[in-house]
């Protein structure tokens, strides 16, 4: 299943913005991709 890490500030941030389901799904997808290392995140140094 989809396990959200509490270290991810993106989720609560979007929740506050009141983003739609599509935005949430898109962000979750990006997070999953970033975890797989498929995306080049400049914040990879964190953690």
PDB file of C-alpha atoms in Angstrom:
ATOM      1  CA  UNK A   1       0.000   0.000   0.000  1.00  0.00           C
ATOM      2  CA  UNK A   2       0.942   3.676  -0.030  1.00  0.00           C
ATOM      3  CA  UNK A   3       2.856   4.537   3.108  1.00  0.00           C
ATOM      4  CA  UNK A   4       3.346   8.254   3.733  1.00  0.00           C
ATOM      5  CA  UNK A   5       6.450   9.212   5.624  1.00  0.00           C
ATOM      6  CA  UNK A   6       5.836  11.726   8.469  1.00  0.00           C
ATOM      7  CA  UNK A   7       9.040  13.415   7.343  1.00  0.00           C
ATOM      8  CA  UNK A   8       7.306  14.603   4.176  1.00  0.00           C
ATOM      9  CA  UNK A   9       6.159  18.229   4.649  1.00  0.00           C
ATOM     10  CA  UNK A  10       4.571  18.177   1.186  1.00  0.00           C
ATOM     11  CA  UNK A  11       1.455  16.284   2.276  1.00  0.00           C
ATOM     12  CA  UNK A  12       0.279  18.644   5.069  1.00  0.00           C
ATOM     13  CA  UNK A  13       1.282  21.621   2.937  1.00  0.00           C
ATOM     14  CA  UNK A  14      -1.016  20.554   0.113  1.00  0.00           C
ATOM     15  CA  UNK A  15      -3.759  19.705   2.610  1.00  0.00           C
ATOM     16  CA  UNK A  16      -3.603  23.282   3.893  1.00  0.00           C
ATOM     17  CA  UNK A  17      -3.756  24.596   0.338  1.00  0.00           C
ATOM     18  CA  UNK A  18      -6.916  22.557  -0.139  1.00  0.00           C
ATOM     19  CA  UNK A  19      -5.598  20.893  -3.260  1.00  0.00           C
ATOM     20  CA  UNK A  20      -7.877  18.543  -5.193  1.00  0.00           C
ATOM     21  CA  UNK A  21      -7.557  14.763  -5.304  1.00  0.00           C
ATOM     22  CA  UNK A  22      -5.697  14.971  -8.613  1.00  0.00           C
ATOM     23  CA  UNK A  23      -3.066  17.244  -7.082  1.00  0.00           C
ATOM     24  CA  UNK A  24      -2.691  14.897  -4.126  1.00  0.00           C
ATOM     25  CA  UNK A  25      -2.320  11.852  -6.364  1.00  0.00           C
ATOM     26  CA  UNK A  26       0.185  13.669  -8.567  1.00  0.00           C
ATOM     27  CA  UNK A  27       2.244  14.684  -5.541  1.00  0.00           C
ATOM     28  CA  UNK A  28       2.088  11.197  -4.056  1.00  0.00           C
ATOM     29  CA  UNK A  29       3.269   9.802  -7.382  1.00  0.00           C
ATOM     30  CA  UNK A  30       6.174  12.254  -7.432  1.00  0.00           C
ATOM     31  CA  UNK A  31       7.060  11.275  -3.860  1.00  0.00           C
ATOM     32  CA  UNK A  32       7.048   7.594  -4.782  1.00  0.00           C
ATOM     33  CA  UNK A  33       9.191   8.288  -7.840  1.00  0.00           C
ATOM     34  CA  UNK A  34      11.597  10.361  -5.764  1.00  0.00           C
ATOM     35  CA  UNK A  35      11.924   7.494  -3.283  1.00  0.00           C
ATOM     36  CA  UNK A  36      12.764   5.179  -6.164  1.00  0.00           C
ATOM     37  CA  UNK A  37      15.395   7.669  -7.273  1.00  0.00           C
ATOM     38  CA  UNK A  38      13.750   8.120 -10.675  1.00  0.00           C
ATOM     39  CA  UNK A  39      13.523  11.856 -10.130  1.00  0.00           C
ATOM     40  CA  UNK A  40      16.527  14.085  -9.531  1.00  0.00           C
ATOM     41  CA  UNK A  41      15.668  15.885  -6.304  1.00  0.00           C
ATOM     42  CA  UNK A  42      18.064  18.531  -5.041  1.00  0.00           C
ATOM     43  CA  UNK A  43      16.888  17.627  -1.534  1.00  0.00           C
ATOM     44  CA  UNK A  44      18.251  14.081  -1.781  1.00  0.00           C
ATOM     45  CA  UNK A  45      20.979  15.085   0.669  1.00  0.00           C
ATOM     46  CA  UNK A  46      18.383  15.304   3.437  1.00  0.00           C
ATOM     47  CA  UNK A  47      17.890  12.139   5.479  1.00  0.00           C
TER      48      UNK A  47
END
